[in-house]
Amino acid sequence: MRPFDFVRPAAGPQPGRSYRELTGGPLDGQLIDVTGWTDKKITTGTYLITLHSAYGPGGRASYAPTISRPDAP
């Protein structure tokens, strides 16, 4: 049996994509790819499923823009 060969994408930000850094929650410092998101979705925030929530794996973390970072999710 031969090992499955595939091309793994490079880690980290990719050219041509838009990213925002998450702050103010359990996913602080991580980047989220917002390519294709509408301005409304970026400026109103989002809930993300996370393994690092107050209630254990599968919890949700809420991220929204702040006064100091109005363009962040």
XYZ file of N, CA and C in Angstrom:
219
model
N 0.832 -1.162 0.000
C 0.000 0.000 0.000
C 0.889 1.241 0.000
N 0.579 2.164 -0.893
C 1.365 3.392 -0.982
C 0.765 4.471 -0.103
N 1.598 5.313 0.479
C 1.055 6.435 1.259
C 0.321 7.402 0.341
N -0.665 8.048 0.869
C -1.439 9.020 0.111
C -0.610 10.277 -0.086
N -0.402 10.667 -1.322
C 0.376 11.866 -1.630
C -0.571 13.038 -1.881
N -0.306 14.122 -1.235
C -1.081 15.323 -1.492
C -0.209 16.540 -1.223
N -0.642 17.662 -1.751
C 0.081 18.908 -1.541
C -0.586 19.629 -0.379
N 0.145 19.814 0.676
C -0.386 20.499 1.856
C -0.222 22.004 1.655
N -1.293 22.780 1.884
C -1.143 24.226 1.737
C -0.175 24.783 2.776
N 0.468 25.862 2.415
C 1.419 26.504 3.333
C 0.680 27.026 4.558
N 1.318 26.922 5.703
C 0.721 27.442 6.930
C 0.828 28.956 6.966
N -0.084 29.596 7.646
C -0.040 31.043 7.799
C -0.868 31.760 6.752
N -0.868 33.079 6.827
C -1.655 33.880 5.888
C -1.256 33.631 4.437
N -2.250 33.606 3.581
C -2.040 33.374 2.155
C -2.235 34.679 1.385
N -1.450 34.906 0.346
C -1.613 36.115 -0.467
C -3.019 36.178 -1.062
N -3.561 37.379 -1.144
C -4.871 37.569 -1.743
C -6.034 37.300 -0.805
N -5.774 37.007 0.458
C -6.827 36.734 1.448
C -6.846 37.874 2.464
N -7.984 38.120 3.100
C -8.112 39.145 4.140
C -8.264 38.461 5.491
N -7.512 38.944 6.478
C -7.515 38.340 7.812
C -7.754 39.401 8.871
N -8.322 38.986 9.997
C -8.447 39.826 11.184
C -7.914 39.032 12.365
N -7.266 39.734 13.311
C -6.767 39.080 14.512
C -7.868 39.088 15.568
N -8.090 37.942 16.199
C -9.101 37.827 17.241
C -8.542 38.331 18.564
N -9.315 39.154 19.261
C -8.921 39.666 20.572
C -10.139 39.686 21.487
N -9.896 39.551 22.777
C -10.972 39.653 23.750
C -11.716 38.372 24.021
N -11.090 37.226 23.820
C -11.753 35.949 24.072
C -10.755 34.812 24.113
N -11.252 33.582 24.135
C -10.357 32.433 24.269
C -9.484 32.157 23.049
N -9.776 32.785 21.937
C -8.989 32.562 20.715
C -8.059 33.735 20.416
N -7.735 34.524 21.444
C -6.871 35.702 21.283
C -5.614 35.392 20.488
N -5.301 36.304 19.569
C -4.062 36.196 18.809
C -4.184 35.374 17.543
N -5.239 34.589 17.403
C -5.392 33.790 16.188
C -5.979 34.653 15.085
N -5.663 34.286 13.842
C -6.192 34.993 12.685
C -7.418 34.277 12.157
N -8.381 35.051 11.690
C -9.554 34.474 11.042
C -9.611 35.025 9.620
N -9.855 34.147 8.672
C -9.940 34.525 7.264
C -11.329 35.107 7.019
N -11.393 36.390 6.684
C -12.670 37.050 6.430
C -12.869 37.344 4.946
N -12.101 36.685 4.108
C -12.238 36.861 2.662
C -13.661 36.476 2.264
N -14.328 37.353 1.563
C -15.684 37.074 1.101
C -16.766 37.465 2.096
N -16.394 37.849 3.306
C -17.398 38.295 4.278
C -17.910 39.670 3.861
N -19.173 39.931 4.129
C -19.728 41.258 3.857
C -19.250 42.232 4.934
N -19.291 43.533 4.621
C -18.917 44.539 5.622
C -19.816 44.433 6.849
N -21.093 44.122 6.626
C -22.030 44.000 7.749
C -21.607 42.873 8.685
N -21.228 41.736 8.130
C -20.825 40.611 8.968
C -19.550 40.934 9.745
N -18.610 41.626 9.115
C -17.362 41.984 9.791
C -17.618 42.986 10.905
N -18.485 43.965 10.669
C -18.698 45.015 11.665
C -19.707 44.648 12.747
N -20.489 43.590 12.574
C -21.434 43.191 13.624
C -20.890 42.077 14.495
N -19.872 41.388 14.040
C -19.267 40.320 14.839
C -19.795 38.949 14.468
N -19.279 37.943 15.181
C -19.640 36.567 14.883
C -19.414 35.674 16.101
N -20.056 34.526 16.109
C -19.812 33.495 17.122
C -18.967 32.398 16.480
N -17.933 31.966 17.170
C -17.050 30.916 16.657
C -17.072 29.722 17.597
N -17.138 28.528 17.059
C -17.066 27.315 17.868
C -15.619 27.113 18.285
N -15.401 26.790 19.548
C -14.042 26.671 20.067
C -13.913 25.525 21.055
N -12.727 24.978 21.148
C -12.429 23.954 22.155
C -12.089 24.594 23.487
N -11.867 25.909 23.479
C -11.400 26.621 24.668
C -12.476 27.547 25.221
N -13.645 27.030 25.512
C -14.708 27.885 26.032
C -14.897 27.656 27.526
N -15.704 28.492 28.130
C -15.979 28.374 29.567
C -16.703 27.073 29.884
N -17.378 26.487 28.897
C -18.167 25.274 29.126
C -17.564 24.046 28.469
N -16.294 24.124 28.075
C -15.621 22.977 27.485
C -15.705 22.960 25.970
N -15.236 21.874 25.353
C -15.225 21.772 23.893
C -16.619 21.933 23.301
N -16.674 22.585 22.152
C -17.945 22.769 21.462
C -18.663 24.037 21.877
N -18.071 24.793 22.776
C -18.668 26.058 23.182
C -18.474 27.108 22.111
N -19.044 28.258 22.336
C -18.929 29.339 21.366
C -18.261 30.545 21.995
N -17.482 31.230 21.187
C -16.842 32.470 21.608
C -17.388 33.586 20.729
N -17.794 34.676 21.344
C -18.352 35.812 20.619
C -17.254 36.836 20.355
N -17.139 37.258 19.111
C -16.171 38.283 18.730
C -16.888 39.379 17.956
N -16.612 40.621 18.325
C -17.215 41.765 17.661
C -16.219 42.922 17.688
N -16.382 43.890 16.815
C -15.487 45.048 16.820
C -15.607 45.815 18.137
N -14.540 46.505 18.490
C -14.534 47.366 19.675
C -14.238 48.795 19.220
N -14.343 49.732 20.128
C -14.064 51.127 19.789
C -12.633 51.275 19.309
N -11.701 50.557 19.954
C -10.294 50.668 19.559
C -9.956 49.882 18.296
N -10.805 48.905 17.934
C -10.576 48.094 16.721
C -11.891 47.954 15.954
N -12.358 49.030 15.304
C -13.669 48.992 14.656
C -13.772 48.069 13.441
N -12.648 47.622 12.891
C -12.708 46.746 11.711
C -12.465 45.291 12.059
N -12.459 44.949 13.333
C -12.201 43.554 13.749
C -13.506 42.818 13.955
N -13.511 41.485 13.754
C -14.739 40.727 14.032
C -14.937 40.554 15.529
